[in-house]
PDB file of C-alpha atoms in Angstrom:
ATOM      1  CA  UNK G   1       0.000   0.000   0.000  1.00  0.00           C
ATOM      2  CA  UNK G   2       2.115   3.003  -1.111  1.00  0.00           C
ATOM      3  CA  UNK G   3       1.476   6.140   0.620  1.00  0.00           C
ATOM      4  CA  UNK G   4       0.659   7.275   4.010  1.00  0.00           C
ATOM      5  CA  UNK G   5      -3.033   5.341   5.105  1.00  0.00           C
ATOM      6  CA  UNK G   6      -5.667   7.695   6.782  1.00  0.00           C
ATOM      7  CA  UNK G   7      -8.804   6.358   8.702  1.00  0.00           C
ATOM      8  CA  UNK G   8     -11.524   8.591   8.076  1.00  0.00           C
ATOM      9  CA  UNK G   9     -14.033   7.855  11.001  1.00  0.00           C
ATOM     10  CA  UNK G  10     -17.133   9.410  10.063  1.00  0.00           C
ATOM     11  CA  UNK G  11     -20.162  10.965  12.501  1.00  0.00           C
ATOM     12  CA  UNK G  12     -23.585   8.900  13.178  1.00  0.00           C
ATOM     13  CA  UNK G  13     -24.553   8.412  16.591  1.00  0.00           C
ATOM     14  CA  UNK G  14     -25.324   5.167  17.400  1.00  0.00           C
ATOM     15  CA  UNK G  15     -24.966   3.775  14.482  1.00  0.00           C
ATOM     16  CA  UNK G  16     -21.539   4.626  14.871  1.00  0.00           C
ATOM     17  CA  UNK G  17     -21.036   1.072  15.846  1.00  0.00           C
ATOM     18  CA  UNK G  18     -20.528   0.009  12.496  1.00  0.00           C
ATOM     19  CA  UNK G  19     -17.484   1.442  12.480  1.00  0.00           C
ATOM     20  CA  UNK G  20     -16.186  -1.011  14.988  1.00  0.00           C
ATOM     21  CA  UNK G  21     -16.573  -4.076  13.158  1.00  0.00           C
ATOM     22  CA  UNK G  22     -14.658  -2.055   9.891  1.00  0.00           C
ATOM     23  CA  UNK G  23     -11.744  -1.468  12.127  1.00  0.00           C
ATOM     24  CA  UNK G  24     -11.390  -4.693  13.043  1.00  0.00           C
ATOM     25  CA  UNK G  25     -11.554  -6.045   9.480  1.00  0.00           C
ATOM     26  CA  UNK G  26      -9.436  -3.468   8.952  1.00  0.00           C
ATOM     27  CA  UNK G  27      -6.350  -4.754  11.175  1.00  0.00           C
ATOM     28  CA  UNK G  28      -7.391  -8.203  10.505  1.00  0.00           C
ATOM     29  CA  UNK G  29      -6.266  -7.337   6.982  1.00  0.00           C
ATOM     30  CA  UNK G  30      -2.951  -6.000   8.196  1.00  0.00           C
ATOM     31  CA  UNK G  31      -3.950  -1.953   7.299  1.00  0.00           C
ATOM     32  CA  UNK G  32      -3.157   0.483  10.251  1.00  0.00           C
ATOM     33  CA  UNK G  33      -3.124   4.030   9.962  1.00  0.00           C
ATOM     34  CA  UNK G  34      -0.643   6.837   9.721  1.00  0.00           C
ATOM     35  CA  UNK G  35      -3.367   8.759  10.531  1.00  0.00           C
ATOM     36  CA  UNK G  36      -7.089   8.952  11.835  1.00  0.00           C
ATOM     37  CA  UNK G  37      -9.468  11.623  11.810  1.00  0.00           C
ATOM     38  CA  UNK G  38     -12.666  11.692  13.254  1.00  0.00           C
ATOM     39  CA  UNK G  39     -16.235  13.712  13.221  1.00  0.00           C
ATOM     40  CA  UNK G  40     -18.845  13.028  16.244  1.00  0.00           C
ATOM     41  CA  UNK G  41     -18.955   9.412  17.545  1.00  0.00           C
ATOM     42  CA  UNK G  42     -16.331   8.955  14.957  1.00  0.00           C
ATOM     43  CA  UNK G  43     -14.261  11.423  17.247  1.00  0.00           C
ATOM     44  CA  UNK G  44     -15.176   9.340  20.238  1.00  0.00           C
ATOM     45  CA  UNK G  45     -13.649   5.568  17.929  1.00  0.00           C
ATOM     46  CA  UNK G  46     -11.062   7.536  16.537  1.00  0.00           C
ATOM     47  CA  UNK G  47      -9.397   8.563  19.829  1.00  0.00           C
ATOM     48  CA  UNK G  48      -9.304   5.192  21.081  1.00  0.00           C
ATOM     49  CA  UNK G  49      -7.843   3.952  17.504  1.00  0.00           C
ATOM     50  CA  UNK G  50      -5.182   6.727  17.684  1.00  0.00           C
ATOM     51  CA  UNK G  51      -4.222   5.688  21.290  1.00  0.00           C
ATOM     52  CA  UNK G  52      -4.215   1.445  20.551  1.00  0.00           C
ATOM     53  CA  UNK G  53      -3.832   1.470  16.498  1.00  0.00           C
ATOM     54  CA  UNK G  54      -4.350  -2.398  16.763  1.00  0.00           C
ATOM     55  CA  UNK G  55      -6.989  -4.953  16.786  1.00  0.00           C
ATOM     56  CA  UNK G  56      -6.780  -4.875  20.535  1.00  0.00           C
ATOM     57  CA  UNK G  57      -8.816  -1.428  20.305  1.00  0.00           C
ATOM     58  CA  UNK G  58     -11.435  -3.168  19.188  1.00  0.00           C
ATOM     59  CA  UNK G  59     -12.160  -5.396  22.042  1.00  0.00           C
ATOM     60  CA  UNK G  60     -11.809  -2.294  23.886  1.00  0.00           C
ATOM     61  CA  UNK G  61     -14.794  -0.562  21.550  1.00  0.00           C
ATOM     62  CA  UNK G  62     -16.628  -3.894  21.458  1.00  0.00           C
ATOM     63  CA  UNK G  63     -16.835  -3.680  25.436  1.00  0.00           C
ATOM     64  CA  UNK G  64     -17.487   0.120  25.151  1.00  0.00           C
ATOM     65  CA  UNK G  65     -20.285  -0.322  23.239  1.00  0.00           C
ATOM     66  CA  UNK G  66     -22.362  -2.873  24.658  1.00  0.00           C
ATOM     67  CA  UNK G  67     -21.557  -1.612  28.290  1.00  0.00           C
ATOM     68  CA  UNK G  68     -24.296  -0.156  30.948  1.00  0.00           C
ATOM     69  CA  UNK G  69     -21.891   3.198  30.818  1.00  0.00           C
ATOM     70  CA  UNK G  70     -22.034   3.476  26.938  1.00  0.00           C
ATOM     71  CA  UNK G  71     -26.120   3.109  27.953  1.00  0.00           C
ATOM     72  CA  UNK G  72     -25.899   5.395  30.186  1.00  0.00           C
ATOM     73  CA  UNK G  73     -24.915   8.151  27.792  1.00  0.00           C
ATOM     74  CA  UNK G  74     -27.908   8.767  26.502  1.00  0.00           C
ATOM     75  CA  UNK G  75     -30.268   6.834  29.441  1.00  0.00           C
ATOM     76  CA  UNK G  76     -31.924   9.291  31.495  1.00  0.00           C
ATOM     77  CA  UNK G  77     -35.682   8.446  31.329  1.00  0.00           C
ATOM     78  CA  UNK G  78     -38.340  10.464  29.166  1.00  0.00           C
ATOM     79  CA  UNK G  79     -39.203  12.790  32.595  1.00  0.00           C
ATOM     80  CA  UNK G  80     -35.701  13.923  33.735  1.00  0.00           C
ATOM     81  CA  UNK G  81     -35.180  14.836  29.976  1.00  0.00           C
ATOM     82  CA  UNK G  82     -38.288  17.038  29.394  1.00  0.00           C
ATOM     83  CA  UNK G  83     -37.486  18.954  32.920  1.00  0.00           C
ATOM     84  CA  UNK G  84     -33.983  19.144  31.671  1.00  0.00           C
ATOM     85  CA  UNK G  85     -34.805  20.825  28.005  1.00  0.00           C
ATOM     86  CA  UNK G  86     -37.824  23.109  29.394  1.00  0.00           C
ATOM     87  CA  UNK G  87     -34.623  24.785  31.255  1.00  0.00           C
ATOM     88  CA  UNK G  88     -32.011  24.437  29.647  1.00  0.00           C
ATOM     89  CA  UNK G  89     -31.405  24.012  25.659  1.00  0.00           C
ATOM     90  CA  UNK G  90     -30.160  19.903  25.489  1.00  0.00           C
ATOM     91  CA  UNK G  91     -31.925  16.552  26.763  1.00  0.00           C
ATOM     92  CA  UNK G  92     -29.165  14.679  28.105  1.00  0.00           C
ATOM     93  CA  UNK G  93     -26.015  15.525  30.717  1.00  0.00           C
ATOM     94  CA  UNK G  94     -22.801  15.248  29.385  1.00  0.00           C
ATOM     95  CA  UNK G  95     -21.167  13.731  32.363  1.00  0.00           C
ATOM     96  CA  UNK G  96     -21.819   9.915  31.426  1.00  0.00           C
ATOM     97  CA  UNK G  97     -20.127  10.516  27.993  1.00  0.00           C
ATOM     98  CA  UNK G  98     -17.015  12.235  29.690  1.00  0.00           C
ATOM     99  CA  UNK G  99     -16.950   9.604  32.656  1.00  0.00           C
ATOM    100  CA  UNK G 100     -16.622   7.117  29.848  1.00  0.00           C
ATOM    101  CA  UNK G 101     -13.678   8.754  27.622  1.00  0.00           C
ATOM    102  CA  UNK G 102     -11.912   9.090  31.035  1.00  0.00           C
ATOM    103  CA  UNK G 103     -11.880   5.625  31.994  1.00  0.00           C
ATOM    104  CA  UNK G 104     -10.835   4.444  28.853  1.00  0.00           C
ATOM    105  CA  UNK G 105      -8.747   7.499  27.366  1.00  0.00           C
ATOM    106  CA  UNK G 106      -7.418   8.874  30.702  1.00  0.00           C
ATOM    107  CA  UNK G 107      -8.647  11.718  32.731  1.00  0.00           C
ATOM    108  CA  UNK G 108      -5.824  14.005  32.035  1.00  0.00           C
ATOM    109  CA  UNK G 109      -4.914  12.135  28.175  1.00  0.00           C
ATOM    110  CA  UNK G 110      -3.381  14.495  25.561  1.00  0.00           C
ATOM    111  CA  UNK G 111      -3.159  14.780  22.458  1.00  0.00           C
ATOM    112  CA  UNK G 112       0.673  14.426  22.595  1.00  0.00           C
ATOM    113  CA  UNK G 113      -0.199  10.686  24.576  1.00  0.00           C
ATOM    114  CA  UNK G 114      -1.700   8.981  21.633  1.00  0.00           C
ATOM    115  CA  UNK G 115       0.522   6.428  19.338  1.00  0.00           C
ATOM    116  CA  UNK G 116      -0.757   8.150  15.952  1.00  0.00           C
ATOM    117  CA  UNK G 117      -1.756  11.679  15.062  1.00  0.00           C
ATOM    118  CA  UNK G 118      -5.191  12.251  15.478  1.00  0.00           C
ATOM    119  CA  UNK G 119      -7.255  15.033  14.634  1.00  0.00           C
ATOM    120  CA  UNK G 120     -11.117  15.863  15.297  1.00  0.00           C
ATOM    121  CA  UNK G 121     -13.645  18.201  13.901  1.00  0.00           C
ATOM    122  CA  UNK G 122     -16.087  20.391  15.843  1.00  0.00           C
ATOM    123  CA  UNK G 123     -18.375  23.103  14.880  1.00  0.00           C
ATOM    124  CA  UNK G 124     -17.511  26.991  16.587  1.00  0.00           C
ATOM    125  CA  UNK G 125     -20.442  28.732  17.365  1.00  0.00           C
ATOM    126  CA  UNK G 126     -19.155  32.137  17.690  1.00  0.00           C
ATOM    127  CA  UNK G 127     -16.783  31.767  14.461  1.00  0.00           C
ATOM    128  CA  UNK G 128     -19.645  29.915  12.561  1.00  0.00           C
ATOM    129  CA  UNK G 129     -16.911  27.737  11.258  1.00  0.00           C
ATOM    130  CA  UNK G 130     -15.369  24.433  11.396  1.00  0.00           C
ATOM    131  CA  UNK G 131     -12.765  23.765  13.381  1.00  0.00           C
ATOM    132  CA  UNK G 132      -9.826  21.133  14.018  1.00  0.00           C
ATOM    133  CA  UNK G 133      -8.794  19.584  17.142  1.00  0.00           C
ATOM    134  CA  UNK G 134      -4.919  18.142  17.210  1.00  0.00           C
ATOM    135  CA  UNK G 135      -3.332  19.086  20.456  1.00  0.00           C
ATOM    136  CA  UNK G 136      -4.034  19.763  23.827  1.00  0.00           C
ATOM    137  CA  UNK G 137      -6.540  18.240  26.169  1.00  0.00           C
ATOM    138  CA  UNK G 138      -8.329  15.104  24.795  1.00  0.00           C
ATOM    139  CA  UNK G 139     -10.960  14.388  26.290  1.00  0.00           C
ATOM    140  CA  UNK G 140     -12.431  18.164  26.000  1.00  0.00           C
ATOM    141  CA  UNK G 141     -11.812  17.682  21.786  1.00  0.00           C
ATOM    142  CA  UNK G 142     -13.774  14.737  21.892  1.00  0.00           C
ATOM    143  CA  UNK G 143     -16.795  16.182  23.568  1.00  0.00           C
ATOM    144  CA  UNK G 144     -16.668  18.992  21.815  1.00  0.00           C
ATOM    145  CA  UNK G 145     -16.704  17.240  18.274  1.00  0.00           C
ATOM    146  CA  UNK G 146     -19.979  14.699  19.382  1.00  0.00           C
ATOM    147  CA  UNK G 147     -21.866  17.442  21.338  1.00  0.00           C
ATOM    148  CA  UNK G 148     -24.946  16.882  19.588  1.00  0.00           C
ATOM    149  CA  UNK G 149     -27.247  19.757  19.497  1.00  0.00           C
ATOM    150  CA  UNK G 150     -30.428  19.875  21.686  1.00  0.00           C
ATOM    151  CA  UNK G 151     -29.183  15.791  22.856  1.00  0.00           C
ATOM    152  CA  UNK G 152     -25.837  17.372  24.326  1.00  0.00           C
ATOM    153  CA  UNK G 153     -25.221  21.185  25.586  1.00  0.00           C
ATOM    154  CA  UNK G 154     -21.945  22.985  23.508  1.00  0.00           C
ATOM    155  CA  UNK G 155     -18.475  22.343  24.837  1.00  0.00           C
ATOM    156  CA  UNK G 156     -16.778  26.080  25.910  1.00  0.00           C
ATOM    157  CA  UNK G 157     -13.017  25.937  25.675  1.00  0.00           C
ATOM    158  CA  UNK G 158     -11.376  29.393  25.500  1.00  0.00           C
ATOM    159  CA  UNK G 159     -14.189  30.911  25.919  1.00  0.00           C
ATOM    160  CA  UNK G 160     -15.515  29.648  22.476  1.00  0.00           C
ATOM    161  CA  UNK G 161     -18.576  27.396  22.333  1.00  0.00           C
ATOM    162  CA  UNK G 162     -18.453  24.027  19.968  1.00  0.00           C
ATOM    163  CA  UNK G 163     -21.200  21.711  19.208  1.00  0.00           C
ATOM    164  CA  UNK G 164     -20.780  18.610  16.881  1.00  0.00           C
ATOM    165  CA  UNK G 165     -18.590  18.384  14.063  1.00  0.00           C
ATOM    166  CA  UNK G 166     -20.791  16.321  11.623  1.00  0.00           C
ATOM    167  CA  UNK G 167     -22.594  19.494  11.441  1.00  0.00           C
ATOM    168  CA  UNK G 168     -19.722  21.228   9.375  1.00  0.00           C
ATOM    169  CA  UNK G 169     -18.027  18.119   7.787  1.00  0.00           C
ATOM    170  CA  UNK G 170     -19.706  15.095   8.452  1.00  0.00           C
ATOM    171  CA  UNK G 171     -17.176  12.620   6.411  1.00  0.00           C
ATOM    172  CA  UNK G 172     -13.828  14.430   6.534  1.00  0.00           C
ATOM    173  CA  UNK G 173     -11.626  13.238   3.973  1.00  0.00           C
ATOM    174  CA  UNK G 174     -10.513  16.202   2.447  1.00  0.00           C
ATOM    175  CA  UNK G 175      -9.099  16.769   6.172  1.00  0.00           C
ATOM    176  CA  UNK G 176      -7.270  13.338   5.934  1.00  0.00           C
ATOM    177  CA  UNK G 177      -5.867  14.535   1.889  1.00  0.00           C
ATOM    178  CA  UNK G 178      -4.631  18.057   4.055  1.00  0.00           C
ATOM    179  CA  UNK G 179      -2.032  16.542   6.154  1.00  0.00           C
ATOM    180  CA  UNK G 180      -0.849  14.028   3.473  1.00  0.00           C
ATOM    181  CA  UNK G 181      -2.975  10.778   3.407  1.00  0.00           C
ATOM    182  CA  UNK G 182      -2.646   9.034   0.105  1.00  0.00           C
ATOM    183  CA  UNK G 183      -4.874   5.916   0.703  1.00  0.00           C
ATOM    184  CA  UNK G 184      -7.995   6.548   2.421  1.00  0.00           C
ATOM    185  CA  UNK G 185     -10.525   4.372   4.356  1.00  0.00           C
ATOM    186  CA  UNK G 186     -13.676   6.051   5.031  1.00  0.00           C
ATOM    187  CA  UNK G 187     -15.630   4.320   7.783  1.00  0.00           C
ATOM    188  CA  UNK G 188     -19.457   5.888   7.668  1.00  0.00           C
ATOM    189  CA  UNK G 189     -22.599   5.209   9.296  1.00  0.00           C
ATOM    190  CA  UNK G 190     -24.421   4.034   5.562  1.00  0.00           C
ATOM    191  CA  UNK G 191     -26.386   7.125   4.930  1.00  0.00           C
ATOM    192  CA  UNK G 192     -24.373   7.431   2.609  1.00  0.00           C
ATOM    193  CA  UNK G 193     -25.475   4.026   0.261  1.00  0.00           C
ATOM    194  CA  UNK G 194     -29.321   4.599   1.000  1.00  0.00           C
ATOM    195  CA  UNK G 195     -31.345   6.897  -1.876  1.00  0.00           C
ATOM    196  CA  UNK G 196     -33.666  10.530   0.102  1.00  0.00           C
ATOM    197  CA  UNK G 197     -36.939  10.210  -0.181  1.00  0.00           C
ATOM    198  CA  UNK G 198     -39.158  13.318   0.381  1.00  0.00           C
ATOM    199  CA  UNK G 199     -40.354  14.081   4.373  1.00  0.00           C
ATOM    200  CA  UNK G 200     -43.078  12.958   5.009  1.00  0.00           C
ATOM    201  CA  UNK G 201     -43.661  13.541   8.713  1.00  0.00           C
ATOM    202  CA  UNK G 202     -42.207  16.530  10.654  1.00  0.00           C
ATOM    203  CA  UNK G 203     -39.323  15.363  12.017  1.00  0.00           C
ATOM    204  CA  UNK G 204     -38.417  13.994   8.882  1.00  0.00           C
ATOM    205  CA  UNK G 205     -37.759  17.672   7.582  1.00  0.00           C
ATOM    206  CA  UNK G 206     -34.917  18.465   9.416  1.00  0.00           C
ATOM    207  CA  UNK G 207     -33.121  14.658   8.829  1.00  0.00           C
ATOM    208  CA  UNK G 208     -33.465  15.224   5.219  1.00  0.00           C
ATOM    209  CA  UNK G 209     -32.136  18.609   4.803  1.00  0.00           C
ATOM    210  CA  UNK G 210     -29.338  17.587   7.238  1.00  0.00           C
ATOM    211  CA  UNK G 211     -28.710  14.657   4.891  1.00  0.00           C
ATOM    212  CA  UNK G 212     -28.719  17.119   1.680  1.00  0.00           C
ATOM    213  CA  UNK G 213     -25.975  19.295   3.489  1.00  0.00           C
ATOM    214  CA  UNK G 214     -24.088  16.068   4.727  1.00  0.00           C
ATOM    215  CA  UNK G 215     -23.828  14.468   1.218  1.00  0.00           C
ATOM    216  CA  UNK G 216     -23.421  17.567  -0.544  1.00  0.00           C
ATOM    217  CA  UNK G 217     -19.998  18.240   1.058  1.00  0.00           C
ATOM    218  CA  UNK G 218     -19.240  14.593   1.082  1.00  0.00           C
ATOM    219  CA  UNK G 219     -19.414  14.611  -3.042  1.00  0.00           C
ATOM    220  CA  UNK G 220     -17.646  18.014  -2.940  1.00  0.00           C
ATOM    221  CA  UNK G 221     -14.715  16.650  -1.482  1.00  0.00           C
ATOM    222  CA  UNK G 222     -14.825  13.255  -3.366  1.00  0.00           C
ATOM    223  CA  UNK G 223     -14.712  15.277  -6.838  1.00  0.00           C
ATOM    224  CA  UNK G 224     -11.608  17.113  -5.578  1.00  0.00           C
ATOM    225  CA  UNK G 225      -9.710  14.220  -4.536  1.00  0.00           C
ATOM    226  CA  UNK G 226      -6.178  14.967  -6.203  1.00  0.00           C
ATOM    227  CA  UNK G 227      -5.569  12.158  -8.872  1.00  0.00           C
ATOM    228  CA  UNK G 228      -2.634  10.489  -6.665  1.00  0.00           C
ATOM    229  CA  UNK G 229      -5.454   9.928  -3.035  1.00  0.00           C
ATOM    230  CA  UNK G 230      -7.406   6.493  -3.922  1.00  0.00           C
ATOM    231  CA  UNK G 231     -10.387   6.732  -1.514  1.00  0.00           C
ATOM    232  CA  UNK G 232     -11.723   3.195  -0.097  1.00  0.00           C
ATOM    233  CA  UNK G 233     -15.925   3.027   1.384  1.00  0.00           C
ATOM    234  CA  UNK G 234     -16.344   0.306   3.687  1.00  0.00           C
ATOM    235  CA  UNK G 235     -19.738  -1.019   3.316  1.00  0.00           C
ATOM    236  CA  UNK G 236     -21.847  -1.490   6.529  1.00  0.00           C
ATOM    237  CA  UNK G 237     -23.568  -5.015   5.635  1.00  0.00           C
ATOM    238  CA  UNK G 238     -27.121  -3.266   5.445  1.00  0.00           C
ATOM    239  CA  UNK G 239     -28.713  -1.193   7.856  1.00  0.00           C
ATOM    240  CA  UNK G 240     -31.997  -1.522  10.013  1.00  0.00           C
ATOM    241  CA  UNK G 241     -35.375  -0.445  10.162  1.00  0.00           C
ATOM    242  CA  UNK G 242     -35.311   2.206  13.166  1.00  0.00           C
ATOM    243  CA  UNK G 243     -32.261   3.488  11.679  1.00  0.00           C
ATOM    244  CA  UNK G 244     -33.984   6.880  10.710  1.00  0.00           C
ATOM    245  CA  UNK G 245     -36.001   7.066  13.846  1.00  0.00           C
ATOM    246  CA  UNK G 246     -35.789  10.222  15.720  1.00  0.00           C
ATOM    247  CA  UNK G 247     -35.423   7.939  18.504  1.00  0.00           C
ATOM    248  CA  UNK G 248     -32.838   5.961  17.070  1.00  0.00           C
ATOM    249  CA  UNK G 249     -30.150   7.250  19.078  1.00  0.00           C
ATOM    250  CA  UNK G 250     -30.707   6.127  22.481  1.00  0.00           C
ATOM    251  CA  UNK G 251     -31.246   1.771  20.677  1.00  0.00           C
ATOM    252  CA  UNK G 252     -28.503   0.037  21.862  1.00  0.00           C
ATOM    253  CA  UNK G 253     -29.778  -2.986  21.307  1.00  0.00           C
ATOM    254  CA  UNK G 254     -28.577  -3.676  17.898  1.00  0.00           C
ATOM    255  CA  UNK G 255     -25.322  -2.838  18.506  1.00  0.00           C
ATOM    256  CA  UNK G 256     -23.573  -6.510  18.309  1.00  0.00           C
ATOM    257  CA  UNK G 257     -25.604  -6.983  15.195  1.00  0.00           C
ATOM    258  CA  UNK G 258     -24.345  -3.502  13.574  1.00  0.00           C
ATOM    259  CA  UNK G 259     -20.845  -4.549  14.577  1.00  0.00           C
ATOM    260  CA  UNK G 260     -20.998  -8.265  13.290  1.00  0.00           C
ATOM    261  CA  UNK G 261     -22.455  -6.885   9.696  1.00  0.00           C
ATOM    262  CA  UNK G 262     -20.212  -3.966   8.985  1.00  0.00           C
ATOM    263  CA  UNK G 263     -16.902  -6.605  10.001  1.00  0.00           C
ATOM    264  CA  UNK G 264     -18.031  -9.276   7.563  1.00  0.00           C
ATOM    265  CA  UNK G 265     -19.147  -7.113   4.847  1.00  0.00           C
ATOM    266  CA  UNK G 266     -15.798  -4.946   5.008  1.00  0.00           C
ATOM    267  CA  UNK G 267     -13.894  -7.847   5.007  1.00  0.00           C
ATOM    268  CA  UNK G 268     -15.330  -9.032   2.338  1.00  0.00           C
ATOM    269  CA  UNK G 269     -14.571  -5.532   0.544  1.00  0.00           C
ATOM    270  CA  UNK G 270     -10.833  -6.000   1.628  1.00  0.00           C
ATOM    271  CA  UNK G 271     -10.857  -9.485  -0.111  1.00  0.00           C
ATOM    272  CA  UNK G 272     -11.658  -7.727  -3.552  1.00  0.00           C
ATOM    273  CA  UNK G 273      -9.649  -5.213  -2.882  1.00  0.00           C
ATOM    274  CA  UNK G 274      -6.603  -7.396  -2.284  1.00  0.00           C
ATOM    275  CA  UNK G 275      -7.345  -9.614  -5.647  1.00  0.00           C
ATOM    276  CA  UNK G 276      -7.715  -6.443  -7.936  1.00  0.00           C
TER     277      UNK G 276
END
């Protein structure tokens, strides 16, 4: 494989989990990274890539994932998160999501720590901009980059105010062709392989004009990809029904299954890949 390797870890919530059972098809292949960069919960894999670039992160994010604390993220009941939103402007606290990144990342982790450069996008409010995390504090980066609006409230650092990355650049890999990647693995959530259809509830609205924005960039960046960058997709295996549920964020439940799907069907990709 000629060329420094990139993992581009993309945003996605709970779905995110898909992007577990790449990685490990990934290293089960023999590719590691010179680099990862990460959007949202791809922030939140990506740091733990960047600080074990092995298959032993894996079993880490396997256990991560199906764990009560990884519930507990997003697991106050219906009650506590109405009271919580009629006073202030998110449902959820984000002190489960740090607890976790400290117990596995390290409460006072850096930057600086990890094995492989690592880089995370978050959102500036004040700036109106997108902006890249790559030294300092850890931890803060990460929450900043997955502080979902209205489910988590902004991260301030320096007296600026970030909210989630997949806002600005949902699927960075014109980030990854910046600082030098020449073969790129983009690990994504599958919104990407599944046509928009028009809204046709409420809620729907908002998902689909997100989705215009996300893929719009996405496509952008693809068309500009120099001529020497060769970009790689990793399938998912198929997605499931609830997927596009407003409530499909707090379903944990089909996380081994998400997992299990996206590892055989990317290895499977790296197969064909290999004999091409």
């Amino acid at each position: 494989m000629s060329g420094p390797v990139a993992f581009v870890l993309g945003g996605g919530g709970v779905l995110g989990a898909v992007e577990v059972g790449m990685l490990r098809a990934l290293f089960r292949a023999g590719i590691r990274p010179d680099v990862v960069v990460g959007t949202s919960i791809g922030a939140v894999n990506g740091a733990l890539v960047a600080a074990e670039p092995s298959e032993g992160s894996t079993d880490r994010l396997v256990r991560l994932w199906t764990s009560p604390e990884a519930a507990a993220v997003y697991g106050d009941s219906i009650g506590r998160q109405m009271r919580r939103f009629a006073a202030r402007t998110h449902l959820h606290s984000p002190l489960p999501l740090r607890r976790l990144l400290e117990s596995e990342l390290g409460e006072h982790a850096m930057f600086a720590d990890l094995k492989v450069p690592f880089r995370c996008c978050a959102a500036s409010i004040e700036r109106a901009a997108e902006h890249w995390f790559d030294t300092g504090p850890l931890v803060d980066a990460v929450l900043a980059s997955s502080a979902v609006p209205g489910l988590l409230p902004p991260m301030e650092l320096g007296g600026e105010h970030f909210v989630d990355g997949g806002i600005v650049n949902s699927i960075p890999i014109g980030e990854a062709v910046r600082v030098g990647a020449k073969q790129i693995f983009v690990l994504q959530v599958g919104r990407i392989e599944r046509p928009l259809a028009v809204p046709r509830r409420p809620w729907e609205v908002a998902q689909v004009a997100f989705e215009i924005a996300r893929r719009h960039r996405y496509a952008r960046e693809v068309a500009a990809l120099p001529a020497d960058v060769t970009v790689h997709v990793l399938p998912t295996g198929g997605g499931e029904g609830r997927d596009d549920s407003p409530w499909a964020y707090r379903d944990m439940a089909a996380v081994g299954r998400r997992i299990s799907r996206a590892y055989t069907a990317s290895r499977r990709y790296l197969a064909a890949m290999d004999k091409s």
